[in-house]
Tab-separated table of C-alpha atoms in Angstrom:
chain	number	residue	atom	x	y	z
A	1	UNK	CA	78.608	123.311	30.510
A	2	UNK	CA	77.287	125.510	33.338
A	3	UNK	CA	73.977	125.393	32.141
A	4	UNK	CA	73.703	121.291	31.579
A	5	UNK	CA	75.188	121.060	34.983
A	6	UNK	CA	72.547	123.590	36.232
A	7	UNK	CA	69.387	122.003	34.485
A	8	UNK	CA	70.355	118.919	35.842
A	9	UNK	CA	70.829	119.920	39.622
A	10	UNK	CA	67.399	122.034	38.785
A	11	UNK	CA	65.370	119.161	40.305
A	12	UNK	CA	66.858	118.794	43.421
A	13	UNK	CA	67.972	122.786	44.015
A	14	UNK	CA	65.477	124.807	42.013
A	15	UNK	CA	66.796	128.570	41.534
A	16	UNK	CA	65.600	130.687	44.335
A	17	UNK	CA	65.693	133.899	44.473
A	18	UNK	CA	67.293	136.414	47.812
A	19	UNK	CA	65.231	139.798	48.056
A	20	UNK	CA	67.491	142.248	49.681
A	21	UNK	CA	65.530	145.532	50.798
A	22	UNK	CA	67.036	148.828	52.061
A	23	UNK	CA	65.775	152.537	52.311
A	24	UNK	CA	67.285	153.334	48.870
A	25	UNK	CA	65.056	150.237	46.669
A	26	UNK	CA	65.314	146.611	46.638
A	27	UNK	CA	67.652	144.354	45.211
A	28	UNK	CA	67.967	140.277	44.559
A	29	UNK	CA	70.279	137.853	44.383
A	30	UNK	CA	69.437	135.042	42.034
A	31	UNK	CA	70.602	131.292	43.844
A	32	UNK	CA	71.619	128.994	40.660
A	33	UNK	CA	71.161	125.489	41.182
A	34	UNK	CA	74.975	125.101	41.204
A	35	UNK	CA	75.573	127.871	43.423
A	36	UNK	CA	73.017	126.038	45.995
A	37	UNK	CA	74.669	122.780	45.650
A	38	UNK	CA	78.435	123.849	45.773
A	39	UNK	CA	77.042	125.940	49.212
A	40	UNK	CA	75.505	122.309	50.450
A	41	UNK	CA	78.147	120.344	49.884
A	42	UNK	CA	80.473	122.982	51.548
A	43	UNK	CA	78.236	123.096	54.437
A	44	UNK	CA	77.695	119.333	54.966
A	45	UNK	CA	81.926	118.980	54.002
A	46	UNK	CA	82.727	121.409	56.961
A	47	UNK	CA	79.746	119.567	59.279
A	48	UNK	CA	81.452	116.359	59.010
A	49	UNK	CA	85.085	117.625	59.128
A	50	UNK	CA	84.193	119.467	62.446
A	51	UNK	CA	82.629	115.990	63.671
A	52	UNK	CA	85.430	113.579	63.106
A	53	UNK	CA	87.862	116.711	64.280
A	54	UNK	CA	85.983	116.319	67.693
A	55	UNK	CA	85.951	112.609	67.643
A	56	UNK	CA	89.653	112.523	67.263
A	57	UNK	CA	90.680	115.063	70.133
A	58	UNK	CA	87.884	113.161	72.319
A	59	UNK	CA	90.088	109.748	71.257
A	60	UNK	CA	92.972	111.408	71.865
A	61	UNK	CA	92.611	112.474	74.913
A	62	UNK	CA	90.579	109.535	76.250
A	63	UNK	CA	93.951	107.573	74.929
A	64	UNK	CA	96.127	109.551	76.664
A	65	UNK	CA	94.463	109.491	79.678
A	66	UNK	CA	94.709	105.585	79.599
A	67	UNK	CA	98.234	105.307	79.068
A	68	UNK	CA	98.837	107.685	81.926
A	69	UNK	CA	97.038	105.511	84.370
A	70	UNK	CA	98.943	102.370	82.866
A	71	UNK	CA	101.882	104.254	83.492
A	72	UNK	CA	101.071	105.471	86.599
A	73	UNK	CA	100.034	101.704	87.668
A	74	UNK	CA	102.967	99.920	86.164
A	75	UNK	CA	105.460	102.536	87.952
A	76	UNK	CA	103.105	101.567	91.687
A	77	UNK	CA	103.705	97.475	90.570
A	78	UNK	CA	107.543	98.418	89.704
A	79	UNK	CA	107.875	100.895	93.303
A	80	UNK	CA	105.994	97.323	94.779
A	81	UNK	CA	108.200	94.904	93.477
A	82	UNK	CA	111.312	97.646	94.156
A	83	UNK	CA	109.939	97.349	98.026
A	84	UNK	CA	109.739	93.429	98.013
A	85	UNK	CA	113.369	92.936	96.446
A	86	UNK	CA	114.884	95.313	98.821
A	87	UNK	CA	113.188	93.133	101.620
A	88	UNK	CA	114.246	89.966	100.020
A	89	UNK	CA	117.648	91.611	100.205
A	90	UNK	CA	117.512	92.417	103.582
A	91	UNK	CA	116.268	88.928	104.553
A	92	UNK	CA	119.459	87.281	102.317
A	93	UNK	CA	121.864	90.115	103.740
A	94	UNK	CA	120.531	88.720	107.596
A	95	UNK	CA	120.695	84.847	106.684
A	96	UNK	CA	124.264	85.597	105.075
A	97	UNK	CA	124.975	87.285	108.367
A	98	UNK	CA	123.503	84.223	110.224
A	99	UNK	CA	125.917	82.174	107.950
A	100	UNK	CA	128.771	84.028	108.941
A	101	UNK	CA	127.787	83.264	112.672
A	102	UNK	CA	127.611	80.141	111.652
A	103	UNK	CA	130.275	79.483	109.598
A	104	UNK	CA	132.718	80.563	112.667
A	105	UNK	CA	131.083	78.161	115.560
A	106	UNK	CA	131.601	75.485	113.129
A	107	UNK	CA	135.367	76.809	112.647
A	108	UNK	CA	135.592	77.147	116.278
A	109	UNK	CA	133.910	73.865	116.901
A	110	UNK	CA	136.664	72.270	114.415
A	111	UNK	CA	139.451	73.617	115.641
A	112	UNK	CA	138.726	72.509	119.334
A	113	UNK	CA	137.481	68.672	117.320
A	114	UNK	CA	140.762	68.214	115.792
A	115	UNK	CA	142.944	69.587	119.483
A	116	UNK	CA	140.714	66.276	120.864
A	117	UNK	CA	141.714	64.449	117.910
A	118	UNK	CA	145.626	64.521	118.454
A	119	UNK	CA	144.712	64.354	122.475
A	120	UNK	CA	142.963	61.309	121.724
A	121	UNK	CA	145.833	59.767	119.401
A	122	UNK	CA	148.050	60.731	121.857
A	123	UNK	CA	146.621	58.702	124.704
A	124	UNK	CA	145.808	55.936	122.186
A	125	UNK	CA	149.343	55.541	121.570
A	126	UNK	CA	150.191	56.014	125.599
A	127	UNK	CA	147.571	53.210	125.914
A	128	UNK	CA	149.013	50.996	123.377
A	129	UNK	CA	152.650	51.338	124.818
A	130	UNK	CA	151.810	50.694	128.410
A	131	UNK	CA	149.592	47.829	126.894
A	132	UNK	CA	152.589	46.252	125.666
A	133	UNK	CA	155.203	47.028	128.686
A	134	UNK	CA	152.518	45.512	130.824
A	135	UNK	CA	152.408	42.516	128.650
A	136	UNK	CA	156.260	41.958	128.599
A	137	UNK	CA	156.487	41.967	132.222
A	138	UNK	CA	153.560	39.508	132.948
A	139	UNK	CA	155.290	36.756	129.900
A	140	UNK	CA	158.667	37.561	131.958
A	141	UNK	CA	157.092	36.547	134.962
A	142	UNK	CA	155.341	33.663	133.996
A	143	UNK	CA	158.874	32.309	132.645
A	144	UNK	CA	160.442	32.849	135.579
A	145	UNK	CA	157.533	31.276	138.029
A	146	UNK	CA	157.585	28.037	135.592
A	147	UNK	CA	161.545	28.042	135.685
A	148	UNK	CA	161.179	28.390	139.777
A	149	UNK	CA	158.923	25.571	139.594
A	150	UNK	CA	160.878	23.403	137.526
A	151	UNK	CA	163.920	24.244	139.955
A	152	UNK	CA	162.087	23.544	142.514
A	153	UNK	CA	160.788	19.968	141.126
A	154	UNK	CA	164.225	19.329	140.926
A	155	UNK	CA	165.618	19.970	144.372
A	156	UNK	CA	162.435	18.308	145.742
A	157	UNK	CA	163.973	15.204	143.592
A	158	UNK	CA	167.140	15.278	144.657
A	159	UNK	CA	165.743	15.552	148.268
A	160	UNK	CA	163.591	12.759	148.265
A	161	UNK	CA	166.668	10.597	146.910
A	162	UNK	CA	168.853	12.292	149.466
A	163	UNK	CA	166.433	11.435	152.063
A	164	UNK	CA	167.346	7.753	152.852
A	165	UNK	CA	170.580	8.950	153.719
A	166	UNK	CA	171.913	8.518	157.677
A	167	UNK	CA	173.857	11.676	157.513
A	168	UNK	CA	171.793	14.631	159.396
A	169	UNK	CA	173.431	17.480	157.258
A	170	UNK	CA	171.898	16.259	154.661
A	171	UNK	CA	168.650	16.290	155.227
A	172	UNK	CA	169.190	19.708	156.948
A	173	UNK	CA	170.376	21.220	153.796
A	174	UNK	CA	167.588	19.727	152.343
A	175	UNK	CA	164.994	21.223	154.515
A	176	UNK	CA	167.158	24.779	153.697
A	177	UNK	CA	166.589	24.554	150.278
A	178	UNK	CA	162.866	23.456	150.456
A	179	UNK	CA	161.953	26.899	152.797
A	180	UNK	CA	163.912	29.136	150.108
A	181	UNK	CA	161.939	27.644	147.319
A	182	UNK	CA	158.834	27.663	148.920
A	183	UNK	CA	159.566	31.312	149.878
A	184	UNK	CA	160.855	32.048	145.825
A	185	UNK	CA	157.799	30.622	145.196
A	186	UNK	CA	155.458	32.480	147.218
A	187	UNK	CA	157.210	36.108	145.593
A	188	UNK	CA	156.499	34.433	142.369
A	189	UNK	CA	153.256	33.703	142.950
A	190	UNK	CA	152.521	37.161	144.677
A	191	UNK	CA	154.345	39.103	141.689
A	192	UNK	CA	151.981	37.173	139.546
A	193	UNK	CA	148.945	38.022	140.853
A	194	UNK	CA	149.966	41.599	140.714
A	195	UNK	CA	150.676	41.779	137.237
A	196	UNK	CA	147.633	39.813	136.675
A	197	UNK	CA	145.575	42.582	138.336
A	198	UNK	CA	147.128	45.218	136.315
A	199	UNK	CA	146.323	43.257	133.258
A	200	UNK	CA	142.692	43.674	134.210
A	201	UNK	CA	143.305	47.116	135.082
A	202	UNK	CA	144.680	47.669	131.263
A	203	UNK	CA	142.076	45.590	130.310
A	204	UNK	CA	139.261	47.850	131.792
A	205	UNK	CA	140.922	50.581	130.791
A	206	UNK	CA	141.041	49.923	127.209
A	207	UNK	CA	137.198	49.138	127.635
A	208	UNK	CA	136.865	53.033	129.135
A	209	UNK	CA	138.993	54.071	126.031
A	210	UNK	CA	136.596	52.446	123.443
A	211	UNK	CA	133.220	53.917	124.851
A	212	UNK	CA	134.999	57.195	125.171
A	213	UNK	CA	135.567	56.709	121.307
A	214	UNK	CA	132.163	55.891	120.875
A	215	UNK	CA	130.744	58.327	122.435
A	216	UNK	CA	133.212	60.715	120.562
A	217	UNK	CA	132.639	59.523	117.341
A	218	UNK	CA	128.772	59.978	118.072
A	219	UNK	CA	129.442	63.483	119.374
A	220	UNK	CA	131.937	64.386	116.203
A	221	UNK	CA	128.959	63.097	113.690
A	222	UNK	CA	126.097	65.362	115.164
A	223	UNK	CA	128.870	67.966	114.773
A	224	UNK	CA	130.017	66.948	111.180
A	225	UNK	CA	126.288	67.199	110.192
A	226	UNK	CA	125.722	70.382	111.809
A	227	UNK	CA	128.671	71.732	109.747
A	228	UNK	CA	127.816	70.335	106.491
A	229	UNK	CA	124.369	71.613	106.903
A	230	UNK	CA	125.778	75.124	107.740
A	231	UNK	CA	128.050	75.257	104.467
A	232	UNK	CA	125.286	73.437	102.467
A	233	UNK	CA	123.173	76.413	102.887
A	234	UNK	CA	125.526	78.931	103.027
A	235	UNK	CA	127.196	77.674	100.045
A	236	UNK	CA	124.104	76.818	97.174
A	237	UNK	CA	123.242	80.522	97.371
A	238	UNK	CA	126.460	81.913	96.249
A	239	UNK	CA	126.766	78.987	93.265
A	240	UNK	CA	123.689	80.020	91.805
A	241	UNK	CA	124.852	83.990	91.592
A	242	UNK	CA	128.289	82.813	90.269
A	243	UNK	CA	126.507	80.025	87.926
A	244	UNK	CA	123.946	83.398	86.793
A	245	UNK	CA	126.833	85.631	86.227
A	246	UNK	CA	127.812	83.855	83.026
A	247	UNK	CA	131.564	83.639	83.519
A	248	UNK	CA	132.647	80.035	84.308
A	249	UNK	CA	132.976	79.707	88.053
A	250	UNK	CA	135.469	77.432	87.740
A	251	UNK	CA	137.692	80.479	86.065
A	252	UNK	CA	136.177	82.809	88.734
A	253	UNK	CA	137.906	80.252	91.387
A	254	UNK	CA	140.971	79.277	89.862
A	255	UNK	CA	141.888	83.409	89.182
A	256	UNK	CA	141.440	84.104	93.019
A	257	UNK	CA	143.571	81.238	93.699
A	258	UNK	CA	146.203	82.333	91.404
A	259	UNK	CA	146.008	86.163	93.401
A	260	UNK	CA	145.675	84.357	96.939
A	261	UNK	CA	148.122	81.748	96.515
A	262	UNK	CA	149.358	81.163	100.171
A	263	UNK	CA	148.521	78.192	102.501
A	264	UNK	CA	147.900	77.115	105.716
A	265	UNK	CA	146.074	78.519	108.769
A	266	UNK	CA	142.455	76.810	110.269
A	267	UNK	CA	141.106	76.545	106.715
A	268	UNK	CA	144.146	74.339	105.520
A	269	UNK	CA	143.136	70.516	105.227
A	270	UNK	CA	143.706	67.937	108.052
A	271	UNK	CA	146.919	66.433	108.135
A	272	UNK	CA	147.404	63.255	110.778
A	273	UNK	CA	149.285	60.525	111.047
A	274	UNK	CA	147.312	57.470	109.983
A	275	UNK	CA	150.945	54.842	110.331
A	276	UNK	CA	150.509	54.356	106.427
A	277	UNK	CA	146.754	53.386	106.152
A	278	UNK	CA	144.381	55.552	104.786
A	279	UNK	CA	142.665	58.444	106.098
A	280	UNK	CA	139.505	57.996	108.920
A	281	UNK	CA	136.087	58.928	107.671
A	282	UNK	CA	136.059	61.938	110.178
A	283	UNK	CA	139.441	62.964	108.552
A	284	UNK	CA	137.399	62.328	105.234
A	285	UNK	CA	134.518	64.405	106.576
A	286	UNK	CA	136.593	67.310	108.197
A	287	UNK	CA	138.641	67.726	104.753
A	288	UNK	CA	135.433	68.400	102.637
A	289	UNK	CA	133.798	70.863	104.896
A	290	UNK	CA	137.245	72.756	105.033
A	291	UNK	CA	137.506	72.690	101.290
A	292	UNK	CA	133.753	74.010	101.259
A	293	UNK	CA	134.329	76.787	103.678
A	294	UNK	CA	138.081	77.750	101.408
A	295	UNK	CA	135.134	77.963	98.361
A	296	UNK	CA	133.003	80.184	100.352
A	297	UNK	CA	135.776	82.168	101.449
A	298	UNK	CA	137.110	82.327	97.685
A	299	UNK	CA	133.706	83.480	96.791
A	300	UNK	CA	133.217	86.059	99.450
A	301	UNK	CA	136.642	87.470	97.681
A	302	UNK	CA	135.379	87.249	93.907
A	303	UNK	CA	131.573	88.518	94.769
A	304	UNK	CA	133.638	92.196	95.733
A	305	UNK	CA	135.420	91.696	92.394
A	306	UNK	CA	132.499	91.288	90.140
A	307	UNK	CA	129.249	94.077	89.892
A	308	UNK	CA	127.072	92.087	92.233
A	309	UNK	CA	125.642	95.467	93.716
A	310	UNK	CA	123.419	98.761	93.000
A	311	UNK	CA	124.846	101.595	91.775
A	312	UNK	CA	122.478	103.332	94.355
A	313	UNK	CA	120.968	103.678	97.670
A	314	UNK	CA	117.763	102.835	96.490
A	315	UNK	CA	114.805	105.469	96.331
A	316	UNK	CA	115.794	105.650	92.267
A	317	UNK	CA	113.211	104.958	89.830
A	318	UNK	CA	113.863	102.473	86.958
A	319	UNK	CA	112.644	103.684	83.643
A	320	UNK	CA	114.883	102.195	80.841
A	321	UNK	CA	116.026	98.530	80.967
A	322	UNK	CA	118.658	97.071	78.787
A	323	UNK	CA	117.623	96.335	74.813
A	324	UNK	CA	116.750	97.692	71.187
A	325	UNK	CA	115.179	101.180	71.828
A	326	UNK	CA	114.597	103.734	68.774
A	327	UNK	CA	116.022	100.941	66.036
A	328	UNK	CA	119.526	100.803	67.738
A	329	UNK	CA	120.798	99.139	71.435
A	330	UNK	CA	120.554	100.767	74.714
A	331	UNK	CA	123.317	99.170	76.037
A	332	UNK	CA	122.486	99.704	80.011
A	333	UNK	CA	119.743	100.382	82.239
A	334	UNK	CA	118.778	104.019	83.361
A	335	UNK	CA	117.591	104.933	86.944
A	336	UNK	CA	115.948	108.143	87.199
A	337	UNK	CA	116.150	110.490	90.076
A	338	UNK	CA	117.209	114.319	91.972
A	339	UNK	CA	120.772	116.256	90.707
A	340	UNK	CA	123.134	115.167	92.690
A	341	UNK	CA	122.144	111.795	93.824
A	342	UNK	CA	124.855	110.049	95.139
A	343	UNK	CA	126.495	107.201	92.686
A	344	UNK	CA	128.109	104.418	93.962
A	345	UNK	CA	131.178	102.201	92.693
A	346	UNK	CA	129.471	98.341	92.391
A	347	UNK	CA	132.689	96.606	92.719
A	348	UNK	CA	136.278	96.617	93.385
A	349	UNK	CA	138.261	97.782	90.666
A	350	UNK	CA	140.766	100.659	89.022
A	351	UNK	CA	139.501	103.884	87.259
A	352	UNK	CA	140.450	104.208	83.905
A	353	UNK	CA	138.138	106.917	82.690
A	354	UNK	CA	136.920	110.016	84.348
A	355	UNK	CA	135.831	112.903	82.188
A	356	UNK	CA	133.373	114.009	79.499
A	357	UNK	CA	133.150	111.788	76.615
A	358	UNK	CA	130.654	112.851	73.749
A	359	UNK	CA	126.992	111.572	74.613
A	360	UNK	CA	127.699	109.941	77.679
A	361	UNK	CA	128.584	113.427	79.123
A	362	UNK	CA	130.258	113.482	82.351
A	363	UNK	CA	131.217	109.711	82.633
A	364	UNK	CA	133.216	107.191	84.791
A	365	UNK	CA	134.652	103.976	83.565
A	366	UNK	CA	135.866	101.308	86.168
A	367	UNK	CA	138.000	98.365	85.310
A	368	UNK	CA	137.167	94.878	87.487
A	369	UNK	CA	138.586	91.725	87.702
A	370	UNK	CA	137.773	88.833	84.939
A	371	UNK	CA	137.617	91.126	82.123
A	372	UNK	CA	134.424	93.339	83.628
A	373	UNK	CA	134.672	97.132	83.189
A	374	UNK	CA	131.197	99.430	84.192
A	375	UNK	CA	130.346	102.750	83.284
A	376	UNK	CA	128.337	105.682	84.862
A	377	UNK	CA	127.010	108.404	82.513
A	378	UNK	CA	125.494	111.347	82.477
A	379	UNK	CA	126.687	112.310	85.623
A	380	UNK	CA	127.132	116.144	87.087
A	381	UNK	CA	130.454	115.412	89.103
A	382	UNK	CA	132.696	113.302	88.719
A	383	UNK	CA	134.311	112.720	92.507
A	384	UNK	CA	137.238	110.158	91.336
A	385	UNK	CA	140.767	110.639	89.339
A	386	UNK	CA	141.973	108.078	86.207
A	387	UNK	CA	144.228	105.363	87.876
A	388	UNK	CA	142.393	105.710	90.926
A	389	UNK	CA	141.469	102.574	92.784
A	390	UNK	CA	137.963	102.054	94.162
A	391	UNK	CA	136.077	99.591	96.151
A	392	UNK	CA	132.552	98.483	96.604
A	393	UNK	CA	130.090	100.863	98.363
A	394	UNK	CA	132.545	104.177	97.313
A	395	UNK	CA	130.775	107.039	96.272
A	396	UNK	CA	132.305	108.198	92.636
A	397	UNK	CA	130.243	110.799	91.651
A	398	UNK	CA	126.719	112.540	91.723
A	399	UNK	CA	123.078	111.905	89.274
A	400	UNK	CA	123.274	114.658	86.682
A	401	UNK	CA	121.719	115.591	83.801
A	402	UNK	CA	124.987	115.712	81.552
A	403	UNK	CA	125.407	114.681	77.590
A	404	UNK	CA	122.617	113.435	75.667
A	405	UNK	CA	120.224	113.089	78.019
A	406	UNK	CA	116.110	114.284	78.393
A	407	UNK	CA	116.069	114.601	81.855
A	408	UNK	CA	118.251	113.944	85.277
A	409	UNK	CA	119.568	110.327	85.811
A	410	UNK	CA	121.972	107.813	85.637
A	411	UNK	CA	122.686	105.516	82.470
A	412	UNK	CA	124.766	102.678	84.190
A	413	UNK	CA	126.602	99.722	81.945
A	414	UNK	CA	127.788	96.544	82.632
A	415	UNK	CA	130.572	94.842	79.954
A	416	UNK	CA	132.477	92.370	79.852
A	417	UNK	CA	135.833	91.598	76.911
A	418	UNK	CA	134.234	94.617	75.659
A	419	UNK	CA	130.901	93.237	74.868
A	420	UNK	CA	127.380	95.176	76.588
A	421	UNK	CA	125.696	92.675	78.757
A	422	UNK	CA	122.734	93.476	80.802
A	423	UNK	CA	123.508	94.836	84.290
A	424	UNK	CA	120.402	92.797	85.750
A	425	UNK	CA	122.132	89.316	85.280
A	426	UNK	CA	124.590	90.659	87.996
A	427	UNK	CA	121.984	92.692	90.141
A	428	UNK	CA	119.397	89.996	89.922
A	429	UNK	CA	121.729	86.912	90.492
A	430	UNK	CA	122.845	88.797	93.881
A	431	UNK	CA	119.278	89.021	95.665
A	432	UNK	CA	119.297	85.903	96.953
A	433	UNK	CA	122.524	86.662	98.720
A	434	UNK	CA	122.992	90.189	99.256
């Protein structure tokens, strides 16, 4: 077999011969056409092996190399868009501030608009009384001058008939009675005049009244529309966080309701008397911005409630959002950063869990309103007790490194009945706001 396979690879590799020569003689090595070939191909195998070696690390590296300036570019973009939210949020935090400013000139501005309101009714009703006094008196009077006149009609009769009488007396008594009712007469007249004056008086009076109205009801509707536009925008911000929360608002509402359940005070709706007609449109008007301001109030309660906030100071880097990762869920979102960062509680709520619990390490669970509990992992202290209750903005414990975890940061959780959502519903919904 050797020597078939050598005759044929004779043509291409002829035998050769290797002279070796020393002091003691000289020696060959004979080169078979097989041994030459087998030493080609071995040659050429390792040749091309060392190439595509070298083309792979040069790959490699080039490769790596990319991806380290995509990294390094995505993490500027994400430190970018990290700077723009946080000025966003500083804008929304200085309009909601703005809002608040707002939102207490208008409750000033209604409280001293309803105080001219009952003033108002008040001297309506004065008006309306004297109005009618005045009006008694001058149909009493007038009765009384045409009764004097009728009297007097009479007595000039019974004069005239009198008068073609010889006796003196009579006609005396006659002139008597004609100076007392010309004198009756002339009180009559004077006390008619006089309430006839006053009637003009009311009269202009009651004109006064009226333009004051006007020009009060003119006054009240630049106010009104002032107010409405002050709740309108204080208001649409805070129903599109609820509305992106994914709880019903409605349920959000009616459970602070339920805690708060007392009433009155300047937020309470306008009662007046209206004599059993229905309300005014300013009554109308002054009702629905109240019931807009109790909404934003109720609101301003539930958003300290519900994880509308970081879990940091900022300065953190993101580097694992909420998803599938590694063929199972990653049920939070991890922010990277120094031992010992401070970690803050995002809302109001009670501590139900504050130890070591296998992979999350050291780790903090806080119970909130409407079912929503969060959890901080991986911590290096834990700086709150179980039962322990907490409110926005308190620090709970410190960035560690804690559990299973490659390196030191903070693996933070948002769920709610039980169920992982992702914490960037809550922490997005609230930049417009907060």
């Amino acid at each position: 077999m050797t020597y078939r396979i050598n005759h044929v690879l004779e043509r291409a590799f002829p035998e050769q011969r290797l002279f070796l020569r020393s002091e003691d003689g000289t020696r060959f090595i004979r080169l078979s056409p097989l041994t030459q070939f087998l030493g080609w191909f071995g040659s050429a195998g390792f040749v091309a092996w060392a190439i595509i070696a070298t083309a792979v690390l040069l790959m490699d590296s080039i490769g790596s190399g990319s991806i380290r300036d995509q990294a390094k570019r995505e993490q500027q973009l994400y430190e970018e868009r990290l700077q723009v939210l946080s000025a966003q949020r500083d804008a929304r935090a200085a309009e909601a501030l703005a809002a608040q400013g707002r939102f207490n000139l208008a409750l000033a501005q209604i409280s001293e608009m309803q105080s001219e309101l009952l003033a108002s009714e008040d001297r309506r009703k004065e008006l309306e009384t004297g109005i009618g006094v005045i009006q008694t008196t001058l149909r009493r009077t007038m009765a009384e001058r045409d009764e004097a006149r009728a009297s007097l009609e009479g007595m000039l009769a019974a004069a005239r008939e009198e008068a073609g009488s010889p006796t003196v007396a009579a006609g005396e008594e006659a002139a008597d009675m004609l100076t007392f009712m010309t004198a009756a007469l002339e009180r009559t007249a004077g006390e008619r005049d006089r309430m006839a004056q006053e009637a003009l008086d009311a009269e202009q009076f009651a004109r006064e009244m009226i333009f004051e109205g006007r020009l009060r009801d003119e006054r009240n509707d630049r106010i009104f529309e002032q107010l409405e536009d002050a709740v309108s925008v204080s208001l649409e911000p805070l129903d599109e966080m609820f509305r992106a929360s994914g709880i019903p608002v409605d349920t959000i509402l009616d459970s602070i309701r339920t805690g708060y359940s007392g009433q009155g005070g300047p937020l309470a709706p306008l009662v007046l008397s209206t004599m059993g007609g229905e309300p005014d449109a300013d009554t109308l008007r002054a009702n629905q911005i109240l019931a807009a301001m109790d909404r934003i109030s109720l609101y301003s309660t539930a958003a300290q409630k519900m994880p509308f906030a970081l879990p940091h100071r900022g300065g953190l880097r993101f580097t694992s959002g909420f998803g599938m990762r590694w063929g199972r869920l990653h049920a939070g979102v991890d922010y990277a950063g120094p031992i010992g960062t401070p970690i803050y509680a995002t809302a109001d709520g009670v501590v139900i869990h504050a130890s070591w619990q296998s992979g999350y390490g050291r780790l903090i669970k806080i119970q909130h309103e409407f079912g929503i509990e969060t959890r901080y992992a991986h911590l290096s202290a834990i700086r709150v007790q179980k039962g322990q209750r907490v409110s926005r903005g308190d620090r709970i414990g410190d960035m560690g490194n804690s559990g299973r975890s490659t390196g030191p940061h903070l693996h933070y959780e948002v769920r709610v009945n039980g169920t992982a959502v992702n914490p960037m519903i809550y922490i997005k919904a609230a930049n417009n706001v907060f």
